[in-house]
mmCIF file of C-alpha atoms and ligand atoms in Angstrom:
data_model
loop_
_atom_site.group_PDB
_atom_site.id
_atom_site.type_symbol
_atom_site.label_atom_id
_atom_site.label_comp_id
_atom_site.label_asym_id
_atom_site.label_seq_id
_atom_site.Cartn_x
_atom_site.Cartn_y
_atom_site.Cartn_z
ATOM 1 C CA MET S 1 -23.648 -8.650 -25.519
ATOM 2 C CA ASN S 2 -24.763 -5.117 -25.467
ATOM 3 C CA TRP S 3 -24.618 -3.289 -22.156
ATOM 4 C CA SER S 4 -28.114 -2.658 -20.476
ATOM 5 C CA PRO S 5 -28.638 -0.805 -17.134
ATOM 6 C CA ASP S 6 -30.351 -3.548 -15.648
ATOM 7 C CA LYS S 7 -27.883 -6.265 -15.822
ATOM 8 C CA THR S 8 -24.933 -5.639 -14.454
ATOM 9 C CA GLN S 9 -21.872 -6.898 -16.178
ATOM 10 C CA VAL S 10 -18.027 -6.092 -16.167
ATOM 11 C CA LYS S 11 -15.980 -5.411 -19.162
ATOM 12 C CA SER S 12 -13.505 -2.756 -19.150
ATOM 13 C CA TRP S 13 -10.156 -3.324 -21.671
ATOM 14 C CA ASN S 14 -9.034 0.320 -22.238
ATOM 15 C CA GLU S 15 -9.344 4.550 -20.278
ATOM 16 C CA TRP S 16 -11.262 5.460 -23.550
ATOM 17 C CA ASP S 17 -14.028 3.469 -24.612
ATOM 18 C CA THR S 18 -17.189 4.144 -24.226
ATOM 19 C CA LEU S 19 -17.235 4.333 -19.915
ATOM 20 C CA ARG S 20 -21.338 2.405 -19.122
ATOM 21 C CA HIS S 21 -20.525 1.441 -15.489
ATOM 22 C CA VAL S 22 -18.021 2.984 -12.795
ATOM 23 C CA ILE S 23 -17.359 3.048 -9.081
ATOM 24 C CA VAL S 24 -16.963 6.858 -7.477
ATOM 25 C CA GLY S 25 -14.832 6.970 -4.022
ATOM 26 C CA LYS S 26 -16.366 8.361 -0.798
ATOM 27 C CA ALA S 27 -14.416 10.463 1.888
ATOM 28 C CA ASP S 28 -16.200 9.420 5.035
ATOM 29 C CA ASP S 29 -14.272 9.132 7.973
ATOM 30 C CA CYS S 30 -10.981 9.616 5.684
ATOM 31 C CA HIS S 31 -7.730 9.928 7.927
ATOM 32 C CA ILE S 32 -4.345 10.950 7.312
ATOM 33 C CA PRO S 33 -1.963 7.966 8.710
ATOM 34 C CA PRO S 34 0.971 8.113 11.014
ATOM 35 C CA GLU S 35 4.526 7.727 9.819
ATOM 36 C CA GLU S 36 4.973 4.954 7.756
ATOM 37 C CA PRO S 37 7.877 4.121 5.218
ATOM 38 C CA ALA S 38 6.321 4.491 1.539
ATOM 39 C CA LEU S 39 4.023 6.881 3.027
ATOM 40 C CA ASP S 40 6.693 9.355 3.983
ATOM 41 C CA ALA S 41 8.421 9.267 0.914
ATOM 42 C CA LYS S 42 5.891 10.701 -1.344
ATOM 43 C CA VAL S 43 5.382 13.448 1.147
ATOM 44 C CA PRO S 44 7.347 16.530 -0.403
ATOM 45 C CA GLU S 45 9.646 17.983 3.179
ATOM 46 C CA ASP S 46 8.014 21.551 2.520
ATOM 47 C CA SER S 47 4.409 19.591 2.947
ATOM 48 C CA ASP S 48 1.993 20.894 5.719
ATOM 49 C CA MET S 49 1.382 17.235 6.221
ATOM 50 C CA ARG S 50 4.929 16.183 7.690
ATOM 51 C CA GLY S 51 4.097 15.452 11.084
ATOM 52 C CA GLN S 52 0.256 15.726 10.972
ATOM 53 C CA TRP S 53 -1.711 12.058 11.240
ATOM 54 C CA GLY S 54 -5.663 11.449 12.647
ATOM 55 C CA ARG S 55 -9.207 11.864 11.215
ATOM 56 C CA ARG S 56 -9.195 14.262 8.275
ATOM 57 C CA PRO S 57 -11.234 17.660 9.200
ATOM 58 C CA GLN S 58 -15.233 16.898 8.993
ATOM 59 C CA GLU S 59 -15.990 19.936 7.170
ATOM 60 C CA THR S 60 -13.110 18.942 4.747
ATOM 61 C CA ILE S 61 -15.169 15.407 4.946
ATOM 62 C CA ASP S 62 -18.178 17.073 3.802
ATOM 63 C CA ARG S 63 -17.084 19.478 1.436
ATOM 64 C CA ALA S 64 -15.232 16.263 -0.288
ATOM 65 C CA ASN S 65 -18.292 14.637 -0.228
ATOM 66 C CA GLU S 66 -20.374 17.392 -1.457
ATOM 67 C CA LEU S 67 -18.348 17.238 -4.730
ATOM 68 C CA LEU S 68 -18.160 13.696 -5.019
ATOM 69 C CA ASP S 69 -21.800 13.159 -4.880
ATOM 70 C CA THR S 70 -22.257 16.136 -7.206
ATOM 71 C CA PHE S 71 -19.777 14.306 -9.556
ATOM 72 C CA THR S 72 -21.920 11.019 -9.546
ATOM 73 C CA ASP S 73 -24.833 12.881 -10.101
ATOM 74 C CA THR S 74 -23.440 14.413 -13.277
ATOM 75 C CA LEU S 75 -22.612 10.905 -14.707
ATOM 76 C CA ARG S 76 -25.881 9.301 -13.562
ATOM 77 C CA LYS S 77 -27.602 12.219 -15.603
ATOM 78 C CA ARG S 78 -25.638 10.882 -18.572
ATOM 79 C CA GLY S 79 -27.023 7.386 -18.488
ATOM 80 C CA ILE S 80 -23.925 5.940 -16.548
ATOM 81 C CA ARG S 81 -24.572 3.820 -13.924
ATOM 82 C CA VAL S 82 -22.235 4.277 -10.238
ATOM 83 C CA ASP S 83 -21.783 2.506 -7.884
ATOM 84 C CA ARG S 84 -19.916 3.491 -4.325
ATOM 85 C CA PRO S 85 -17.721 1.687 -1.628
ATOM 86 C CA THR S 86 -18.955 1.292 1.900
ATOM 87 C CA PRO S 87 -16.930 3.075 4.410
ATOM 88 C CA THR S 88 -15.091 0.803 6.984
ATOM 89 C CA ASP S 89 -14.036 2.399 10.593
ATOM 90 C CA PHE S 90 -10.538 3.791 9.396
ATOM 91 C CA SER S 91 -9.360 4.868 12.967
ATOM 92 C CA LYS S 92 -9.067 1.193 13.682
ATOM 93 C CA PRO S 93 -5.430 -0.187 13.490
ATOM 94 C CA VAL S 94 -4.106 -2.506 10.737
ATOM 95 C CA THR S 95 -1.922 -5.428 12.965
ATOM 96 C CA THR S 96 -0.595 -8.147 11.437
ATOM 97 C CA PRO S 97 1.775 -10.556 12.536
ATOM 98 C CA ASP S 98 5.183 -8.466 10.299
ATOM 99 C CA PHE S 99 3.796 -5.039 11.378
ATOM 100 C CA HIS S 100 1.125 -2.212 12.803
ATOM 101 C CA THR S 101 0.051 1.368 12.313
ATOM 102 C CA ASP S 102 -2.392 3.242 13.899
ATOM 103 C CA SER S 103 -4.880 4.149 11.679
ATOM 104 C CA GLN S 104 -6.236 3.719 8.079
ATOM 105 C CA PHE S 105 -6.620 6.087 4.938
ATOM 106 C CA GLY S 106 -9.996 5.598 3.381
ATOM 107 C CA CYS S 107 -11.850 4.950 0.285
ATOM 108 C CA MET S 108 -10.907 7.127 -1.779
ATOM 109 C CA PRO S 109 -9.666 6.984 -4.487
ATOM 110 C CA PRO S 110 -10.837 3.540 -5.586
ATOM 111 C CA ARG S 111 -8.315 3.579 -8.588
ATOM 112 C CA ASP S 112 -5.498 2.923 -6.044
ATOM 113 C CA VAL S 113 -6.879 -0.653 -5.403
ATOM 114 C CA LEU S 114 -8.762 -2.013 -8.261
ATOM 115 C CA LEU S 115 -7.869 -3.189 -11.577
ATOM 116 C CA THR S 116 -10.859 -4.179 -13.970
ATOM 117 C CA VAL S 117 -8.736 -5.842 -17.196
ATOM 118 C CA GLY S 118 -11.721 -7.251 -19.433
ATOM 119 C CA HIS S 119 -14.313 -9.259 -17.333
ATOM 120 C CA GLU S 120 -11.780 -9.282 -14.409
ATOM 121 C CA ILE S 121 -11.501 -6.773 -11.094
ATOM 122 C CA LEU S 122 -8.192 -7.173 -9.471
ATOM 123 C CA GLU S 123 -7.221 -5.801 -5.811
ATOM 124 C CA ALA S 124 -4.100 -4.671 -5.989
ATOM 125 C CA THR S 125 -1.273 -5.553 -3.399
ATOM 126 C CA MET S 126 -0.949 -2.053 -2.296
ATOM 127 C CA SER S 127 2.333 -0.564 -0.531
ATOM 128 C CA TYR S 128 1.386 1.200 2.136
ATOM 129 C CA ARG S 129 0.443 -0.047 5.326
ATOM 130 C CA CYS S 130 -2.159 1.711 5.850
ATOM 131 C CA ARG S 131 -4.476 0.704 3.040
ATOM 132 C CA TRP S 132 -3.606 -3.418 3.814
ATOM 133 C CA PHE S 133 -7.541 -3.887 4.667
ATOM 134 C CA GLU S 134 -8.930 -1.331 1.699
ATOM 135 C CA TYR S 135 -10.146 -3.584 -0.476
ATOM 136 C CA LEU S 136 -12.917 -4.477 2.444
ATOM 137 C CA CYS S 137 -14.609 -1.463 1.060
ATOM 138 C CA TYR S 138 -15.248 -2.803 -2.337
ATOM 139 C CA ARG S 139 -16.176 -6.122 -1.234
ATOM 140 C CA PRO S 140 -19.796 -5.584 -1.030
ATOM 141 C CA LEU S 141 -20.119 -4.246 -4.498
ATOM 142 C CA MET S 142 -17.101 -7.116 -5.794
ATOM 143 C CA GLN S 143 -19.755 -9.556 -3.994
ATOM 144 C CA GLN S 144 -22.590 -8.557 -5.615
ATOM 145 C CA TYR S 145 -20.544 -8.448 -9.087
ATOM 146 C CA TRP S 146 -19.879 -12.015 -8.879
ATOM 147 C CA GLU S 147 -23.723 -12.715 -7.579
ATOM 148 C CA GLU S 148 -25.105 -11.132 -11.350
ATOM 149 C CA ASP S 149 -22.700 -11.378 -13.652
ATOM 150 C CA PRO S 150 -21.499 -15.499 -14.480
ATOM 151 C CA ASN S 151 -18.671 -14.035 -16.223
ATOM 152 C CA PHE S 152 -16.906 -11.414 -13.376
ATOM 153 C CA ARG S 153 -13.582 -12.733 -12.626
ATOM 154 C CA HIS S 154 -13.312 -11.406 -8.630
ATOM 155 C CA GLU S 155 -9.609 -12.047 -8.130
ATOM 156 C CA ALA S 156 -6.694 -10.321 -5.373
ATOM 157 C CA ALA S 157 -2.875 -10.553 -5.873
ATOM 158 C CA PRO S 158 -1.061 -11.861 -2.654
ATOM 159 C CA LYS S 159 -1.534 -9.731 0.539
ATOM 160 C CA PRO S 160 2.472 -8.256 1.228
ATOM 161 C CA ARG S 161 4.074 -8.351 3.954
ATOM 162 C CA LEU S 162 5.043 -5.141 4.461
ATOM 163 C CA THR S 163 7.857 -5.921 6.516
ATOM 164 C CA ASP S 164 10.925 -3.294 6.802
ATOM 165 C CA ALA S 165 12.898 -5.607 4.299
ATOM 166 C CA ASP S 166 10.096 -4.280 1.987
ATOM 167 C CA TYR S 167 11.973 -0.438 2.093
ATOM 168 C CA HIS S 168 14.788 0.495 1.568
ATOM 169 C CA ASP S 169 16.318 2.491 4.723
ATOM 170 C CA ASP S 170 17.858 5.786 2.727
ATOM 171 C CA TYR S 171 14.058 7.155 1.944
ATOM 172 C CA LEU S 172 13.560 7.708 5.385
ATOM 173 C CA SER S 173 16.335 10.081 6.599
ATOM 174 C CA GLU S 174 14.378 13.387 7.330
ATOM 175 C CA ALA S 175 15.884 16.096 4.614
ATOM 176 C CA ILE S 176 17.210 13.961 1.217
ATOM 177 C CA GLY S 177 16.609 17.154 -1.161
ATOM 178 C CA ILE S 178 15.091 17.505 -4.805
ATOM 179 C CA GLU S 179 18.271 17.069 -6.287
ATOM 180 C CA LYS S 180 19.002 13.451 -4.713
ATOM 181 C CA ARG S 181 15.565 12.257 -5.535
ATOM 182 C CA LEU S 182 15.571 13.189 -8.800
ATOM 183 C CA GLN S 183 19.179 11.321 -8.694
ATOM 184 C CA TRP S 184 17.422 8.381 -7.239
ATOM 185 C CA THR S 185 14.494 8.077 -9.350
ATOM 186 C CA ALA S 186 16.307 8.345 -12.587
ATOM 187 C CA GLU S 187 18.771 5.312 -11.403
ATOM 188 C CA LYS S 188 15.433 3.583 -10.132
ATOM 189 C CA HIS S 189 16.185 3.654 -6.703
ATOM 190 C CA PHE S 190 12.593 4.090 -5.288
ATOM 191 C CA VAL S 191 11.375 4.072 -1.400
ATOM 192 C CA THR S 192 10.479 -0.085 -2.001
ATOM 193 C CA THR S 193 12.194 -2.756 -2.534
ATOM 194 C CA GLU S 194 12.447 -6.241 -4.291
ATOM 195 C CA GLU S 195 11.232 -7.922 -1.572
ATOM 196 C CA GLU S 196 8.339 -8.939 -2.657
ATOM 197 C CA PRO S 197 5.754 -8.427 -5.538
ATOM 198 C CA LEU S 198 3.944 -4.783 -5.083
ATOM 199 C CA PHE S 199 1.550 -2.910 -6.940
ATOM 200 C CA ASP S 200 -0.986 -0.210 -6.700
ATOM 201 C CA ALA S 201 -3.448 -0.415 -9.178
ATOM 202 C CA ALA S 202 -2.578 3.387 -10.502
ATOM 203 C CA ASP S 203 0.864 2.569 -11.472
ATOM 204 C CA VAL S 204 -1.700 0.517 -14.441
ATOM 205 C CA LEU S 205 -2.932 2.179 -17.648
ATOM 206 C CA ARG S 206 -5.047 -0.364 -19.949
ATOM 207 C CA PHE S 207 -4.480 0.012 -24.132
ATOM 208 C CA GLY S 208 -6.396 -3.183 -24.556
ATOM 209 C CA LYS S 209 -3.819 -5.741 -25.687
ATOM 210 C CA ASP S 210 -1.135 -3.577 -24.141
ATOM 211 C CA LEU S 211 -0.463 -2.899 -19.788
ATOM 212 C CA ILE S 212 1.366 -0.094 -19.394
ATOM 213 C CA VAL S 213 2.761 0.015 -15.941
ATOM 214 C CA GLN S 214 4.957 2.519 -14.285
ATOM 215 C CA HIS S 215 7.694 1.584 -12.671
ATOM 216 C CA GLY S 216 8.491 3.743 -8.713
ATOM 217 C CA PHE S 217 7.391 3.957 -5.452
ATOM 218 C CA THR S 218 3.987 1.897 -5.005
ATOM 219 C CA THR S 219 5.007 -1.006 -7.597
ATOM 220 C CA ASN S 220 8.104 -2.955 -7.919
ATOM 221 C CA LEU S 221 9.667 -4.692 -10.663
ATOM 222 C CA LYS S 222 8.502 -8.064 -9.114
ATOM 223 C CA GLY S 223 4.724 -6.105 -8.863
ATOM 224 C CA ILE S 224 4.937 -5.824 -12.656
ATOM 225 C CA GLU S 225 6.603 -9.091 -13.046
ATOM 226 C CA TRP S 226 3.394 -10.669 -11.175
ATOM 227 C CA LEU S 227 0.840 -9.183 -13.858
ATOM 228 C CA ARG S 228 3.104 -9.908 -16.517
ATOM 229 C CA ARG S 229 2.497 -13.645 -14.922
ATOM 230 C CA HIS S 230 -1.468 -13.112 -14.249
ATOM 231 C CA PHE S 231 -2.208 -11.505 -17.093
ATOM 232 C CA PRO S 232 -0.324 -14.427 -20.074
ATOM 233 C CA ASP S 233 -2.743 -13.241 -22.942
ATOM 234 C CA HIS S 234 -0.970 -9.248 -22.244
ATOM 235 C CA ARG S 235 1.631 -8.000 -23.045
ATOM 236 C CA VAL S 236 3.285 -6.168 -19.580
ATOM 237 C CA ARG S 237 5.639 -3.184 -20.065
ATOM 238 C CA ALA S 238 7.579 -0.990 -17.358
ATOM 239 C CA VAL S 239 7.955 2.323 -17.770
ATOM 240 C CA ASN S 240 9.302 4.701 -15.771
ATOM 241 C CA PHE S 241 9.484 9.084 -15.466
ATOM 242 C CA PRO S 242 12.734 10.000 -14.630
ATOM 243 C CA GLY S 243 11.793 13.831 -14.048
ATOM 244 C CA ASP S 244 9.333 13.151 -11.132
ATOM 245 C CA PRO S 245 10.886 12.839 -7.496
ATOM 246 C CA TYR S 246 8.019 11.515 -6.105
ATOM 247 C CA PRO S 247 7.037 8.767 -8.697
ATOM 248 C CA ILE S 248 3.239 7.289 -7.266
ATOM 249 C CA HIS S 249 0.797 6.296 -10.073
ATOM 250 C CA ILE S 250 1.009 7.252 -13.732
ATOM 251 C CA ASP S 251 -2.330 8.470 -13.993
ATOM 252 C CA ALA S 252 -1.091 12.597 -13.416
ATOM 253 C CA THR S 253 1.744 11.546 -15.701
ATOM 254 C CA PHE S 254 0.757 9.406 -18.117
ATOM 255 C CA THR S 255 -3.138 9.989 -20.000
ATOM 256 C CA PRO S 256 -4.523 8.212 -22.912
ATOM 257 C CA LEU S 257 -7.637 10.046 -24.407
ATOM 258 C CA ARG S 258 -8.306 7.472 -27.851
ATOM 259 C CA PRO S 259 -6.158 5.528 -29.592
ATOM 260 C CA GLY S 260 -3.047 7.114 -30.892
ATOM 261 C CA LEU S 261 -2.997 9.858 -28.632
ATOM 262 C CA ILE S 262 -1.795 10.437 -24.902
ATOM 263 C CA LEU S 263 -0.505 13.411 -22.549
ATOM 264 C CA ASN S 264 2.487 13.120 -21.277
ATOM 265 C CA ASN S 265 3.579 15.556 -18.078
ATOM 266 C CA PRO S 266 6.055 17.833 -19.676
ATOM 267 C CA ASN S 267 8.171 17.856 -16.601
ATOM 268 C CA ARG S 268 8.202 13.967 -16.421
ATOM 269 C CA ARG S 269 8.984 12.899 -20.078
ATOM 270 C CA LEU S 270 9.080 9.562 -21.147
ATOM 271 C CA PRO S 271 12.471 8.502 -21.687
ATOM 272 C CA ASP S 272 13.192 8.734 -25.998
ATOM 273 C CA GLU S 273 14.115 4.752 -25.880
ATOM 274 C CA GLN S 274 10.725 3.797 -24.012
ATOM 275 C CA ARG S 275 8.585 6.299 -26.778
ATOM 276 C CA ASP S 276 9.600 4.272 -29.581
ATOM 277 C CA TYR S 277 7.416 1.547 -28.566
ATOM 278 C CA PHE S 278 4.556 4.545 -29.160
ATOM 279 C CA LYS S 279 5.789 6.476 -31.868
ATOM 280 C CA LYS S 280 6.642 2.655 -33.762
ATOM 281 C CA ASN S 281 2.843 1.903 -33.644
ATOM 282 C CA ASP S 282 1.290 5.962 -34.891
ATOM 283 C CA TRP S 283 1.135 7.160 -31.380
ATOM 284 C CA GLU S 284 1.405 10.783 -30.675
ATOM 285 C CA ILE S 285 2.373 11.997 -27.518
ATOM 286 C CA VAL S 286 1.909 15.417 -26.753
ATOM 287 C CA ASP S 287 2.986 17.403 -23.406
ATOM 288 C CA ALA S 288 -0.445 18.144 -20.813
ATOM 289 C CA ALA S 289 -1.152 21.953 -20.417
ATOM 290 C CA GLN S 290 0.409 23.361 -17.319
ATOM 291 C CA PRO S 291 -2.020 23.006 -14.177
ATOM 292 C CA ALA S 292 -3.435 26.215 -13.262
ATOM 293 C CA HIS S 293 -2.327 26.332 -9.699
ATOM 294 C CA ASN S 294 0.803 26.273 -8.378
ATOM 295 C CA THR S 295 0.068 24.843 -5.005
ATOM 296 C CA PRO S 296 -2.142 21.717 -4.446
ATOM 297 C CA PRO S 297 -4.934 22.235 -1.714
ATOM 298 C CA PRO S 298 -3.762 21.841 1.833
ATOM 299 C CA LEU S 299 -3.199 18.445 3.136
ATOM 300 C CA CYS S 300 -2.936 16.806 0.121
ATOM 301 C CA TYR S 301 -0.713 13.890 -0.892
ATOM 302 C CA SER S 302 -0.882 14.742 -4.945
ATOM 303 C CA SER S 303 1.027 17.017 -6.625
ATOM 304 C CA THR S 304 -0.166 20.606 -8.985
ATOM 305 C CA TRP S 305 -0.730 17.766 -12.089
ATOM 306 C CA LEU S 306 -3.447 16.347 -11.009
ATOM 307 C CA SER S 307 -4.757 19.106 -13.859
ATOM 308 C CA MET S 308 -4.161 16.073 -16.189
ATOM 309 C CA ASN S 309 -5.725 12.984 -14.247
ATOM 310 C CA VAL S 310 -8.857 13.492 -16.277
ATOM 311 C CA LEU S 311 -12.098 10.982 -16.847
ATOM 312 C CA VAL S 312 -12.324 9.839 -20.712
ATOM 313 C CA LEU S 313 -16.357 8.467 -20.890
ATOM 314 C CA ASP S 314 -15.898 7.906 -24.643
ATOM 315 C CA LEU S 315 -13.513 9.096 -27.897
ATOM 316 C CA LYS S 316 -14.746 12.844 -28.065
ATOM 317 C CA THR S 317 -15.736 13.409 -24.560
ATOM 318 C CA VAL S 318 -13.551 13.696 -21.203
ATOM 319 C CA CYS S 319 -14.283 15.186 -17.886
ATOM 320 C CA VAL S 320 -11.382 17.740 -16.465
ATOM 321 C CA GLU S 321 -11.115 19.608 -13.497
ATOM 322 C CA ALA S 322 -13.432 22.772 -13.209
ATOM 323 C CA SER S 323 -10.655 25.447 -12.319
ATOM 324 C CA GLU S 324 -7.996 23.317 -14.356
ATOM 325 C CA VAL S 325 -8.442 26.281 -17.165
ATOM 326 C CA TYR S 326 -5.354 25.189 -19.107
ATOM 327 C CA GLN S 327 -6.045 21.769 -19.422
ATOM 328 C CA MET S 328 -9.554 22.525 -20.879
ATOM 329 C CA GLU S 329 -8.643 24.969 -23.325
ATOM 330 C CA GLN S 330 -5.961 22.124 -24.432
ATOM 331 C CA MET S 331 -8.396 19.120 -24.592
ATOM 332 C CA GLU S 332 -10.966 21.122 -26.441
ATOM 333 C CA LYS S 333 -7.756 22.000 -28.890
ATOM 334 C CA LEU S 334 -7.552 18.394 -28.957
ATOM 335 C CA GLY S 335 -11.258 17.807 -30.677
ATOM 336 C CA MET S 336 -12.347 16.571 -27.052
ATOM 337 C CA GLU S 337 -16.245 17.821 -25.593
ATOM 338 C CA VAL S 338 -14.933 18.757 -22.102
ATOM 339 C CA ILE S 339 -17.397 18.282 -18.731
ATOM 340 C CA PRO S 340 -15.850 20.582 -16.282
ATOM 341 C CA VAL S 341 -16.506 18.956 -13.017
ATOM 342 C CA GLU S 342 -15.396 20.720 -9.578
ATOM 343 C CA LEU S 343 -13.111 18.456 -7.719
ATOM 344 C CA ARG S 344 -10.131 20.563 -6.121
ATOM 345 C CA ASP S 345 -11.443 20.302 -2.477
ATOM 346 C CA ALA S 346 -11.868 16.528 -2.543
ATOM 347 C CA TYR S 347 -7.737 15.992 -4.035
ATOM 348 C CA ALA S 348 -6.489 15.622 -0.728
ATOM 349 C CA PHE S 349 -8.240 13.022 -0.239
ATOM 350 C CA GLY S 350 -6.208 10.940 -2.645
ATOM 351 C CA GLY S 351 -6.382 12.417 -6.267
ATOM 352 C CA GLY S 352 -9.020 13.896 -9.258
ATOM 353 C CA LEU S 353 -11.136 12.548 -11.445
ATOM 354 C CA HIS S 354 -9.331 9.318 -12.535
ATOM 355 C CA CYS S 355 -8.133 8.040 -9.481
ATOM 356 C CA CYS S 356 -11.631 9.023 -7.585
ATOM 357 C CA THR S 357 -13.086 6.349 -9.967
ATOM 358 C CA ALA S 358 -12.759 2.615 -11.058
ATOM 359 C CA ASP S 359 -14.298 1.281 -14.253
ATOM 360 C CA VAL S 360 -17.136 -1.270 -14.300
ATOM 361 C CA TYR S 361 -17.543 -1.754 -17.629
ATOM 362 C CA ARG S 362 -16.458 -0.086 -20.991
ATOM 363 C CA ASP S 363 -17.570 -0.656 -24.204
ATOM 364 C CA GLY S 364 -15.760 -2.193 -26.844
ATOM 365 C CA ASP S 365 -13.602 -5.592 -26.890
ATOM 366 C CA CYS S 366 -9.925 -5.950 -26.515
ATOM 367 C CA GLU S 367 -8.031 -4.586 -29.470
ATOM 368 C CA ASP S 368 -4.360 -4.688 -29.841
ATOM 369 C CA TYR S 369 -3.103 -0.904 -30.320
ATOM 370 C CA PHE S 370 0.564 -1.718 -30.715
ATOM 371 C CA PRO S 371 0.213 -4.943 -33.346
HETATM 372 N N1 ABU O 401 -2.186 9.835 -7.378
HETATM 373 C C1 ABU O 401 -1.992 10.562 -8.218
HETATM 374 C C2 ABU O 401 -0.600 11.672 -7.699
HETATM 375 C C3 ABU O 401 0.006 11.950 -8.983
HETATM 376 C C4 ABU O 401 0.467 12.980 -8.428
HETATM 377 O O1 ABU O 401 1.241 13.356 -6.927
HETATM 378 O O2 ABU O 401 1.495 14.012 -8.991
#
C-alpha cells in the first residue's frame, strides 16, 4: 500500500529510500548525567564535560529546541510527517534493584533508542544507566502507531541489569590516554563487557536484508547476537572501526547515501577484511570530507565528525548541517541536492541530523543489496 499522510503506517527498511514520516527529538529538560562507567568512557580526557553534571543551562535548551523546531518545519514543508516525543522529568533518578544514578539524559536523540526495521520499531536495551527509562518518552507515539496501524510491531529488547559487571574496570581510570584507547579499540576491548546483551539502536544501519552493526562501547557481541536471533530473516553483520578511540554509534563513522555508495570517516577506516563484503557487492566506500570545525561545541559528547551525520531524504536529497561546508560540497559532487540545516548548537544534546531523528516510514521494500 502507498503512503498517505492521513493514515499511520510504520515501515522503513533502509537509510535512503524516500522519507515520509519521522520522529525528531526535543531538548526539553536535558541533563548532563552524573558519572557512570559507560558514559565516562566516551568523554575525552580534555573535554569540558569532565566533572560536570546537572540540568543543562536553559538558554542552551531553548536554542537547541529552536533549531530542532526549525528542522521539523523544514521537513514538514517538504510534506514529511514529523512527530515529537513527550519529555519526562529527567531530573528524577533511575533506581533499580541493581543500580542507582541521580539523573537521566533527555529525549534527544531518538535514533539511539528506536530501531525501525520494516514494520517493527524496537526499543534498544541501551547501555548507559541514565538512559534506562528513555523509551518512556516515545511510548505515547508507539501506543498511537499501535492503535492506528494493524501491521505495526512494537517490540522492546530485554532491559539489561547494568550492574558493575557490565563494565570493564580499566576504563574507569582517570587518565587512559589516546594511545592506550586506540590499542584497546584495535583489540576490541571496549568499556562494556559480555555480561548480557547490550545495544544502542544508533549502532545499527539498515541495508534492506542486511543489518550492519558496530561492535563498540555501546553495543557488545551478545547484543549483536540478540539482534541476529530477533531478526532471523536478516543477515546481521558486525563491523568495527579501530581508528576510533571512543566508538559509540555508527552514524558519524559509516554513512550510506544510496545503494552502492557509503561515506566512511577517514580516521575510522573500515578494515580491509570487512570492506570485502561491500566491495564484492559493488558498494563504493569513499572517505568523508573533513569536518569544518576543529572542536565540538561546548558541553558536547560527540566528536567533530557529526559533520557526516546526515539525514538522507531520498536518493537525490540529503540534509547536511549548515556550517559543514566541506561535507556539503562533497555531497554535491556526489550528485546529491543538499538541504543545509542549522543544528550545531543542538549537537551537545546528543548528536546531529541522523541522531536527532528516527524513521517511521520510508518508501520501498526489503531488498537484498548483497546477493
Ligand atoms: N552519536 C554519534 C557520536 C559519534 C561521535 O562522537 O563521533
